[in-house]
Each structure stands twice: as structure tokens, then as C-alpha cells.
Amino acid sequence: MIPRYSRPEMTKIWEPENRFRIWFEIEAHACDALAEIGVIPKDSAKTVWAKGNIPYTPERSARIDEIERETKHDVIAFLTELAEHIGPDSRFVHQGMTSSDVLDTCLAVQLTQATDLLLADLDRLLAALEARAFEFKDMVCMGRSHGIHAEPVTMGLRFAAFHAEFQRNRRRLVAARDDVATCAISGAVGTFANIDPRIEEHVAAKLGLTPEPVSTQVIPRDRHAQFFATLGVIASSIEHVAIDIRHLQRTEVREVEEYFSPGQKGSSAMPHKRNPVLTENLTGLARLVRGMVIPALENVALWHERDISHSSVERMIGPDATVTLDFALNRLAGVIENLVIYPDAVQRNLNQLGGLVFSQRVLLGLTQAGMSREDSYKAVQRNAMKVWQEGASFLDLLKADAEVSAHIPAKTLEELFDLGYHTKHVDTIFKRVFGKA
């Protein structure tokens, strides 16, 4: 990804120096295990660590790239450069292994490293959503269905709903991390013909992975498909929040607004503009992450024990999806932390339709007073339509309606227009989401 949408903590995971370092650790841990079971001399395994365990720098990466231009094989180029440092004992490196043992196990490590950062990102976002949920728990606002005023909710419930969604996303990501954190050191076509399964178990333990039960020559790509699909779901949740904020910031609504800092400019042409640029940006970034899910799904169907049709895809979507999502989660957390709420606009919108938000309660009141549901609906709707068309007071129209007033006296009608009726179970919902109210 371009630096504009990247954070250094995540991009470092995908830099060549980190990749080569992981490759070295895979090979060196494998040598330790091979030495332990007597396949290679123990002194040779020690030499691998002593002479090969030096920092991977851009200069070393450049040397590996130079060799690869001749060999046309990245793992062989890496091993050749490593041999330049280790010397004769390098002949024991990569014993019985195949390139996918290194590449797939390395990818598992990188994905777990990336996931740990993404989990931290989610924790920041969850903390921001929880703080705003409790801050505005009791601020009654207009709920909408199909974009049209429906019934009252609270601003805090909006944040609570997003918090619950990202709690689910966090659980999904933990499960995806577990699923993708497998190690394959099983040799050509995955039969362990030339390397003992104990080597795989040792390397897996050292790298915090679990052995892949059946790896053929590659780790099965359904694991990776699940991982990237989870990233796609999280991206969709990011857009869900972003779309809500973008709507509520529209001039006609203006209940919330992205923080507009001193000196910030909204338009090169119109000095008055204050645009929801951050959440619009998040919508675009979410599209990118979701766009990487389909290639990951298509990677599942490889030929027989292996082909490399998945390789070019993963070299791109591995860094791009995780870097993009890392940036997006942190941007969204910042938006939530600094989001401006306008109570006056919230109240204005709540009162905009003259009390129509209480139509269902009046409907229920009429049925409980003896009217059929069909007649009750007609009575409430004919008065509601007058409010839409004429801008009248819904309560006044109902009081003047002979059929309605015959069933519900004026004082009782007034009691039905109580906002507290709609918020009486907010604490119950908060306890479900946060374990406290």
C-alpha cells in the first residue's frame, strides 16, 4: 500500500528484512531439531545460529535479490546468500525441506503478527465506542428505517450496537488467527519422506504455531480464505459505521460531525465546506479490503498436491489487506473518539414531524381500548397523513378525531406521547452488550 494509508508497525511485518528473518529462524530451528534426532551434527546446528544469526539489512536483501535475478528462485537465492555467511555447514540447512515449508510457515507467522496488531486496533475502537455509548446513553434521538423517521432510540444505543458488532468481529478474528497459525515442514508433496515429523513439531512450537495435520506440499488455502474473508467482514463493519456518520453529518440532519480541526479546509472552491472526508475515505478502504476476499477464495482450488497460482495473489493481498485494514481501524477509532454530537439538532429532528414517532403507541392504545387492529391502523394513519401533508400537531389531530377520542380520552392520549416509554429498556440492552449499565 502507499504510505498515505499505511502505518509503520504493520508495514514492517511485510518488509523483506522481516520475511528473511523468519525464513532464517525456520531453517535454524529445523537444524536444531535435525541435530537432536541425529540427522545432522550438533556442532553444525550451532554454527548455523552462530554465523547466520546476523541482522537482515537492506544490503543483505539487495544481495538476495541479486542472486535471485540469476536463479529465478527466491528461496534458493536466500539459501545461497545464507551459505555465504555460514560456510561449509550450510549443506545441512534445508535438509529434506521444500520451498513451501519455508514460504507457507513464514506466511503463517506474518499473518499472526499482523493479526496481533489488528486485535490491538479493534481494542482501541471498542474502547472508543464504549466510551461514547455511555456518554450518550440517555440522549434520545430519532431512529430511522429506510432513512425515514421511525421511533425514538438513544445516541448511546447507536454506539452500543456498533460495539456489539465489533465484539463479534474480534471473536471472528481470534478464530481466524487460530485457523491460519499452522506450520508445514513436511517436505515435497507433504509425505515427510525426507524429513521427520518431529522437525515440524519443533519448529511449530518455537514459532508459536501448530503443525498442519495434512499439508500436501502446501498448507491448505481454505485457512487463508477464512482469514481474508474475516478481514472483509470487518471492513464491511467499518463501512457500516462510516455510512451512518456520513448520513448523520448531512446538512439537513447534522446530528453528528467529524471533528474539523483549526486550519482544516473542506473545499478548494467553497470556503464554507466541512465534509465527512474521513468516513468517505473509510468507505473506499473497505471496498479495497473486500475486493481481496474473492482472490483468497479462488486460491483454495490448487492442482493436486500444489501449484503456485496462489503465490502471486498472496504476495499482494497479504500485505495490502492487513495494512489497509490496520489503517482503517485506527482511522475509525480516531473518528469515534473525536466525533462531535449536536444535541440541539438531535432534538430538532426528534420534533420535526409533530409527534408522528408515537404512532405505534397510539395504535396499540386503541387496540387495547377495544378497536380492531384494522380500524385502529386506519384511524392513526389518516391523522398521520395530515401531519405529513399539513405539518399539524399529531396529538391535536388525534384529540379532535371523534373515533379516537371515543376510545382514548385526551389525558390518556397525552400520556402516550412519552419519550421515556421508548428508552425504558436501554439499561437492559447495555447490560447485554457491556455487562453493565
Coordinates of C-alpha atoms in Angstrom, one line a residue:
M1 CA 0.0 0.0 0.0
I2 CA 1.0 3.6 -0.5
P3 CA 2.4 5.4 2.6
R4 CA -0.7 7.6 2.8
Y5 CA -2.8 4.6 4.0
S6 CA -0.1 2.7 5.9
R7 CA 1.2 2.6 9.4
P8 CA 4.8 1.6 10.0
E9 CA 4.1 -1.1 12.7
M10 CA 2.2 -3.1 10.1
T11 CA 4.3 -2.4 7.0
K12 CA 7.4 -3.6 8.9
I13 CA 5.8 -7.1 9.1
W14 CA 5.8 -7.3 5.3
E15 CA 9.3 -5.8 4.6
P16 CA 11.9 -8.2 3.1
E17 CA 14.1 -8.0 6.2
N18 CA 11.3 -9.4 8.4
R19 CA 10.5 -12.1 5.9
F20 CA 14.1 -13.2 5.6
R21 CA 14.5 -13.2 9.3
I22 CA 11.5 -15.5 9.7
W23 CA 12.9 -17.7 6.9
F24 CA 16.2 -18.0 8.8
E25 CA 14.5 -18.9 12.1
I26 CA 12.5 -21.6 10.3
E27 CA 15.7 -23.1 8.9
A28 CA 17.7 -22.7 12.1
H29 CA 15.1 -24.2 14.3
A30 CA 14.8 -27.1 11.8
C31 CA 18.6 -27.6 12.1
D32 CA 18.3 -27.8 15.9
A33 CA 15.6 -30.5 15.6
L34 CA 17.6 -32.4 13.0
A35 CA 20.6 -32.3 15.2
E36 CA 18.6 -33.5 18.2
I37 CA 17.5 -36.6 16.4
G38 CA 21.0 -37.3 14.9
V39 CA 20.4 -36.4 11.3
I40 CA 23.0 -33.6 11.2
P41 CA 25.9 -32.8 13.6
K42 CA 25.0 -30.7 16.6
D43 CA 28.0 -28.5 16.1
S44 CA 26.7 -27.7 12.6
A45 CA 23.4 -26.6 14.0
K46 CA 25.2 -24.4 16.4
T47 CA 27.2 -22.9 13.5
V48 CA 24.1 -22.1 11.7
W49 CA 23.0 -19.9 14.6
A50 CA 26.4 -18.5 15.3
K51 CA 27.2 -17.4 11.8
G52 CA 23.8 -17.0 10.2
N53 CA 22.1 -15.2 13.0
I54 CA 23.0 -11.7 11.9
P55 CA 20.6 -8.8 11.2
Y56 CA 18.9 -8.8 7.8
T57 CA 19.6 -5.3 6.4
P58 CA 18.6 -3.7 3.1
E59 CA 22.1 -4.6 2.0
R60 CA 21.5 -8.3 2.6
S61 CA 18.1 -8.1 1.0
A62 CA 19.8 -6.5 -2.1
R63 CA 22.3 -9.3 -2.2
I64 CA 19.5 -11.9 -2.1
D65 CA 17.7 -10.0 -4.9
E66 CA 20.9 -10.0 -6.9
I67 CA 21.2 -13.8 -6.6
E68 CA 17.5 -14.3 -7.4
R69 CA 17.9 -12.4 -10.7
E70 CA 20.2 -15.3 -11.7
T71 CA 18.5 -18.3 -10.0
K72 CA 14.9 -17.1 -10.7
H73 CA 14.0 -18.7 -7.3
D74 CA 13.6 -16.7 -4.1
V75 CA 14.2 -19.5 -1.6
I76 CA 17.3 -20.7 -3.4
A77 CA 18.6 -17.2 -3.5
F78 CA 18.1 -16.8 0.2
L79 CA 19.8 -20.1 0.9
T80 CA 22.7 -19.1 -1.3
E81 CA 23.2 -15.8 0.5
L82 CA 22.9 -17.5 3.9
A83 CA 25.6 -20.0 2.8
E84 CA 28.0 -17.2 2.2
H85 CA 27.9 -16.4 5.9
I86 CA 27.7 -19.9 7.3
G87 CA 30.2 -21.7 5.2
P88 CA 30.6 -25.5 4.7
D89 CA 28.0 -26.3 7.4
S90 CA 25.3 -24.7 5.2
R91 CA 25.0 -28.0 3.4
F92 CA 22.8 -29.1 6.4
V93 CA 20.4 -26.2 6.0
H94 CA 17.1 -27.0 4.3
Q95 CA 17.6 -30.8 4.8
G96 CA 14.6 -32.7 3.5
M97 CA 12.6 -29.5 3.2
T98 CA 10.8 -27.9 0.2
S99 CA 10.3 -24.2 -0.5
S100 CA 6.7 -24.2 0.5
D101 CA 7.8 -25.4 4.0
V102 CA 9.6 -22.1 4.4
L103 CA 7.1 -19.9 2.5
D104 CA 3.9 -21.2 4.0
T105 CA 5.2 -21.3 7.5
C106 CA 6.6 -17.8 7.1
L107 CA 3.3 -16.5 5.9
A108 CA 1.6 -18.1 8.9
V109 CA 4.0 -16.1 11.2
Q110 CA 3.4 -12.9 9.3
L111 CA -0.4 -13.3 9.4
T112 CA -0.3 -13.9 13.1
Q113 CA 1.9 -10.9 13.6
A114 CA -0.4 -8.8 11.6
T115 CA -3.5 -10.2 13.4
D116 CA -2.0 -9.2 16.8
L117 CA -1.8 -5.6 15.6
L118 CA -5.3 -5.8 14.2
L119 CA -6.6 -7.1 17.5
A120 CA -5.0 -4.2 19.3
D121 CA -6.7 -1.9 16.7
L122 CA -10.0 -3.4 17.5
D123 CA -9.5 -3.0 21.2
R124 CA -8.9 0.7 20.7
L125 CA -12.0 1.0 18.6
L126 CA -14.1 -1.0 21.1
A127 CA -12.9 1.3 23.9
A128 CA -13.9 4.4 21.9
L129 CA -17.3 3.0 21.1
E130 CA -17.9 2.0 24.7
A131 CA -16.9 5.5 26.0
R132 CA -19.3 7.3 23.6
A133 CA -22.1 4.8 24.2
F134 CA -22.1 5.6 27.9
E135 CA -21.6 9.3 27.3
F136 CA -24.8 9.4 25.2
K137 CA -26.7 6.5 26.7
D138 CA -29.7 8.6 27.6
M139 CA -29.6 11.2 24.7
V140 CA -32.9 10.4 22.9
C141 CA -32.6 10.8 19.2
M142 CA -34.6 9.9 16.1
G143 CA -34.4 6.3 14.9
R144 CA -34.8 5.7 11.2
S145 CA -35.9 2.9 9.0
H146 CA -35.4 3.2 5.2
G147 CA -33.9 6.6 6.0
I148 CA -37.3 7.8 7.3
H149 CA -38.1 8.8 10.8
A150 CA -39.4 5.7 12.7
E151 CA -39.3 5.7 16.5
P152 CA -37.0 7.2 19.2
V153 CA -33.8 5.5 20.1
T154 CA -30.8 6.9 22.0
M155 CA -27.5 8.1 20.6
G156 CA -25.8 5.7 23.1
L157 CA -27.7 2.7 21.7
R158 CA -26.2 3.5 18.2
F159 CA -22.7 3.3 19.7
A160 CA -23.6 0.2 21.7
A161 CA -24.9 -1.6 18.5
F162 CA -21.6 -0.9 16.7
H163 CA -19.7 -2.0 19.8
A164 CA -21.6 -5.3 19.8
E165 CA -20.8 -5.7 16.1
F166 CA -17.1 -5.2 16.6
Q167 CA -17.1 -7.6 19.6
R168 CA -18.3 -10.2 17.1
N169 CA -15.6 -9.2 14.7
R170 CA -12.9 -9.5 17.4
R171 CA -14.1 -13.1 18.1
R172 CA -14.0 -13.9 14.4
L173 CA -10.5 -12.5 14.1
V174 CA -9.2 -14.5 17.0
A175 CA -10.7 -17.7 15.4
A176 CA -9.2 -16.8 12.0
R177 CA -5.8 -16.3 13.7
D178 CA -6.0 -19.7 15.3
D179 CA -7.0 -21.2 11.9
V180 CA -4.2 -19.7 9.9
A181 CA -1.4 -20.2 12.5
T182 CA -0.2 -23.6 11.3
C183 CA 3.3 -24.8 10.3
A184 CA 4.2 -27.1 7.5
I185 CA 7.7 -28.7 7.5
S186 CA 6.7 -31.9 5.6
G187 CA 8.8 -31.9 2.5
A188 CA 7.9 -32.5 -1.1
V189 CA 4.2 -33.4 -1.5
G190 CA 3.9 -33.4 2.2
T191 CA 4.7 -37.0 3.0
F192 CA 7.6 -36.4 5.4
A193 CA 9.6 -38.9 3.2
N194 CA 12.8 -36.9 3.7
I195 CA 12.2 -35.2 7.0
D196 CA 10.9 -36.5 10.3
P197 CA 7.5 -35.1 11.5
R198 CA 9.3 -34.2 14.8
I199 CA 11.1 -31.4 13.0
E200 CA 7.8 -29.8 12.1
E201 CA 6.6 -30.2 15.7
H202 CA 9.7 -28.5 17.0
V203 CA 9.6 -25.6 14.5
A204 CA 5.9 -25.1 15.1
A205 CA 6.5 -24.8 18.9
K206 CA 9.3 -22.4 18.5
L207 CA 7.3 -20.1 16.2
G208 CA 4.0 -20.3 18.2
L209 CA 2.2 -22.3 15.6
T210 CA 0.6 -25.7 15.4
P211 CA 1.5 -28.5 13.0
E212 CA -0.7 -28.7 9.9
P213 CA -2.4 -32.1 10.0
V214 CA -2.2 -32.7 6.3
S215 CA -0.2 -30.2 4.3
T216 CA 0.3 -31.9 1.0
Q217 CA 3.1 -29.7 -0.3
V218 CA 1.3 -26.5 0.9
I219 CA -0.9 -25.5 3.8
P220 CA -4.5 -25.8 2.6
R221 CA -5.8 -22.5 1.4
D222 CA -9.2 -22.8 2.9
R223 CA -7.5 -21.5 6.1
H224 CA -6.3 -18.4 4.3
A225 CA -9.7 -17.9 2.6
Q226 CA -11.3 -17.9 6.0
F227 CA -8.7 -15.4 7.2
F228 CA -9.2 -12.9 4.4
A229 CA -13.0 -13.3 4.5
T230 CA -12.9 -12.3 8.1
L231 CA -10.9 -9.2 7.2
G232 CA -13.6 -8.5 4.6
V233 CA -16.4 -8.7 7.2
I234 CA -14.5 -6.3 9.5
A235 CA -14.1 -3.9 6.6
S236 CA -17.9 -4.1 6.0
S237 CA -18.5 -3.2 9.6
I238 CA -16.2 -0.3 9.3
E239 CA -18.2 0.9 6.3
H240 CA -21.4 0.3 8.3
V241 CA -20.3 2.9 10.9
A242 CA -18.9 5.2 8.3
I243 CA -22.1 5.3 6.3
D244 CA -24.1 6.1 9.5
I245 CA -21.8 9.0 10.3
R246 CA -21.9 10.3 6.8
H247 CA -25.7 10.3 6.8
L248 CA -26.0 12.0 10.2
Q249 CA -23.5 14.7 9.1
R250 CA -25.6 15.7 6.1
T251 CA -26.5 19.4 6.4
E252 CA -30.2 18.6 6.5
V253 CA -29.6 16.2 9.5
R254 CA -26.3 17.4 11.2
E255 CA -26.7 15.5 14.4
V256 CA -23.0 14.5 14.3
E257 CA -19.9 15.7 12.6
E258 CA -16.3 14.6 12.1
Y259 CA -14.0 16.8 14.1
F260 CA -12.9 19.8 12.0
S261 CA -9.6 21.0 13.2
P262 CA -8.3 24.6 13.2
G263 CA -6.8 25.4 9.8
Q264 CA -8.5 22.5 8.1
K265 CA -10.0 23.2 4.7
G266 CA -13.1 21.5 3.3
S267 CA -13.1 22.6 -0.4
S268 CA -10.7 24.3 -2.8
A269 CA -13.7 26.2 -4.2
M270 CA -16.2 26.7 -1.3
P271 CA -14.7 28.0 1.9
H272 CA -17.8 27.1 3.9
K273 CA -17.5 23.3 3.4
R274 CA -17.0 20.8 6.3
N275 CA -17.1 17.5 4.5
P276 CA -17.1 13.9 6.1
V277 CA -13.8 13.1 4.3
L278 CA -12.6 10.6 6.9
T279 CA -15.6 8.4 6.7
E280 CA -15.8 8.7 3.0
N281 CA -12.2 7.5 2.9
L282 CA -13.1 4.6 5.1
T283 CA -15.9 3.6 2.7
G284 CA -13.3 3.4 -0.1
L285 CA -10.8 1.5 2.0
A286 CA -13.4 -1.0 3.0
R287 CA -14.1 -1.7 -0.7
L288 CA -10.4 -2.5 -1.2
V289 CA -10.3 -5.0 1.6
R290 CA -13.5 -6.7 0.5
G291 CA -12.1 -6.8 -3.0
M292 CA -9.2 -9.1 -1.8
V293 CA -11.6 -11.7 -0.4
I294 CA -12.6 -13.3 -3.8
P295 CA -9.0 -14.0 -4.9
A296 CA -8.4 -15.6 -1.5
L297 CA -11.4 -17.8 -2.0
E298 CA -10.2 -18.7 -5.5
N299 CA -6.8 -19.8 -4.1
V300 CA -8.4 -22.7 -2.4
A301 CA -8.6 -24.8 -5.5
L302 CA -5.0 -25.7 -6.2
W303 CA -3.8 -28.5 -8.5
H304 CA -3.2 -31.8 -6.7
E305 CA -0.5 -31.5 -4.0
R306 CA 0.4 -28.0 -5.0
D307 CA 0.8 -25.4 -7.7
I308 CA 1.8 -21.7 -7.3
S309 CA -1.3 -20.0 -8.7
H310 CA -2.0 -18.7 -5.2
S311 CA 1.5 -17.3 -4.7
S312 CA 1.3 -14.1 -6.6
V313 CA -2.1 -13.4 -5.1
E314 CA -0.9 -13.7 -1.6
R315 CA 2.2 -11.7 -2.1
M316 CA -0.2 -8.8 -2.8
I317 CA -3.2 -9.4 -0.7
G318 CA -1.3 -10.4 2.4
P319 CA 0.4 -7.0 2.9
D320 CA -2.4 -4.9 1.2
A321 CA -5.3 -6.3 3.1
T322 CA -3.7 -6.2 6.5
V323 CA -2.0 -2.8 6.0
T324 CA -5.3 -1.3 4.7
L325 CA -7.4 -2.7 7.5
D326 CA -4.9 -1.6 10.1
F327 CA -5.0 1.9 8.9
A328 CA -8.8 1.9 8.5
L329 CA -9.4 0.6 12.1
N330 CA -7.2 3.3 13.6
R331 CA -8.8 6.0 11.4
L332 CA -12.3 4.9 12.5
A333 CA -11.2 4.8 16.2
G334 CA -10.0 8.4 15.8
V335 CA -13.2 9.5 14.2
I336 CA -15.3 8.0 17.1
E337 CA -13.0 9.4 19.7
N338 CA -13.3 12.9 18.3
L339 CA -16.9 12.8 16.9
V340 CA -18.9 15.9 17.6
I341 CA -22.5 15.5 18.7
Y342 CA -25.0 18.4 18.3
P343 CA -27.8 18.0 20.9
D344 CA -29.9 20.9 19.5
A345 CA -30.0 19.3 16.1
V346 CA -30.9 15.9 17.7
Q347 CA -33.8 17.5 19.5
R348 CA -34.9 19.4 16.4
N349 CA -35.0 16.3 14.3
L350 CA -36.8 14.4 17.0
N351 CA -39.6 17.0 17.0
Q352 CA -39.6 17.6 13.2
L353 CA -42.8 15.6 12.4
G354 CA -45.0 16.8 15.1
G355 CA -45.2 13.7 17.2
L356 CA -45.6 11.1 14.5
V357 CA -43.0 9.0 16.2
F358 CA -45.6 7.9 18.7
S359 CA -48.0 6.4 16.1
Q360 CA -47.4 2.8 17.1
R361 CA -48.1 3.5 20.7
V362 CA -51.4 5.2 19.8
L363 CA -52.2 2.2 17.5
L364 CA -51.6 -0.2 20.4
G365 CA -53.5 2.0 22.8
L366 CA -56.6 1.9 20.5
T367 CA -56.4 -1.9 20.2
Q368 CA -56.2 -2.2 23.9
A369 CA -59.2 0.1 24.3
G370 CA -61.3 -2.2 22.1
M371 CA -60.9 -1.2 18.5
S372 CA -59.9 -3.8 15.9
R373 CA -56.3 -3.5 14.7
E374 CA -57.5 -2.7 11.2
D375 CA -59.7 0.2 12.4
S376 CA -57.0 1.4 14.7
Y377 CA -54.5 1.5 11.9
K378 CA -56.8 3.4 9.7
A379 CA -57.6 6.0 12.4
V380 CA -53.9 6.6 13.3
Q381 CA -52.8 6.7 9.6
R382 CA -55.5 9.2 8.4
N383 CA -54.3 11.6 11.1
A384 CA -50.7 10.9 10.5
M385 CA -51.1 11.7 6.8
K386 CA -52.4 15.1 7.7
V387 CA -49.2 15.8 9.6
W388 CA -47.1 14.8 6.6
Q389 CA -49.2 17.0 4.3
E390 CA -50.1 20.0 6.5
G391 CA -47.5 20.0 9.3
A392 CA -50.1 19.9 12.0
S393 CA -49.7 18.5 15.6
F394 CA -50.3 14.8 15.6
L395 CA -51.6 14.9 19.2
D396 CA -54.0 17.7 18.5
L397 CA -55.4 15.9 15.4
L398 CA -55.9 12.7 17.5
K399 CA -57.7 14.7 20.2
A400 CA -60.0 16.2 17.6
D401 CA -60.8 12.8 15.9
A402 CA -64.1 11.6 17.2
E403 CA -63.4 7.9 16.7
V404 CA -60.1 8.1 18.5
S405 CA -61.3 10.3 21.4
A406 CA -64.3 7.8 21.9
H407 CA -61.8 5.2 22.8
I408 CA -58.9 7.2 24.4
P409 CA -59.5 10.4 26.5
A410 CA -57.3 13.4 25.9
K411 CA -55.3 13.0 29.1
T412 CA -54.5 9.3 28.3
L413 CA -53.5 10.3 24.7
E414 CA -51.1 12.8 26.2
E415 CA -49.6 10.1 28.3
L416 CA -48.9 8.0 25.2
F417 CA -46.6 10.8 23.9
D418 CA -43.9 10.0 26.4
L419 CA -40.3 9.6 25.2
G420 CA -39.4 7.7 28.4
Y421 CA -41.6 4.8 27.2
H422 CA -39.1 4.2 24.3
T423 CA -36.0 4.2 26.5
K424 CA -37.1 2.2 29.5
H425 CA -35.1 -0.9 28.4
V426 CA -31.8 0.9 27.5
D427 CA -30.1 -0.4 30.6
T428 CA -31.1 -3.9 29.8
I429 CA -29.5 -3.6 26.3
F430 CA -26.4 -2.0 27.8
K431 CA -26.0 -4.9 30.3
R432 CA -26.2 -7.3 27.4
V433 CA -23.5 -5.5 25.4
F434 CA -21.2 -4.3 28.2
G435 CA -22.1 -6.4 31.2
K436 CA -23.0 -3.2 33.0
A437 CA -25.4 -0.2 32.6

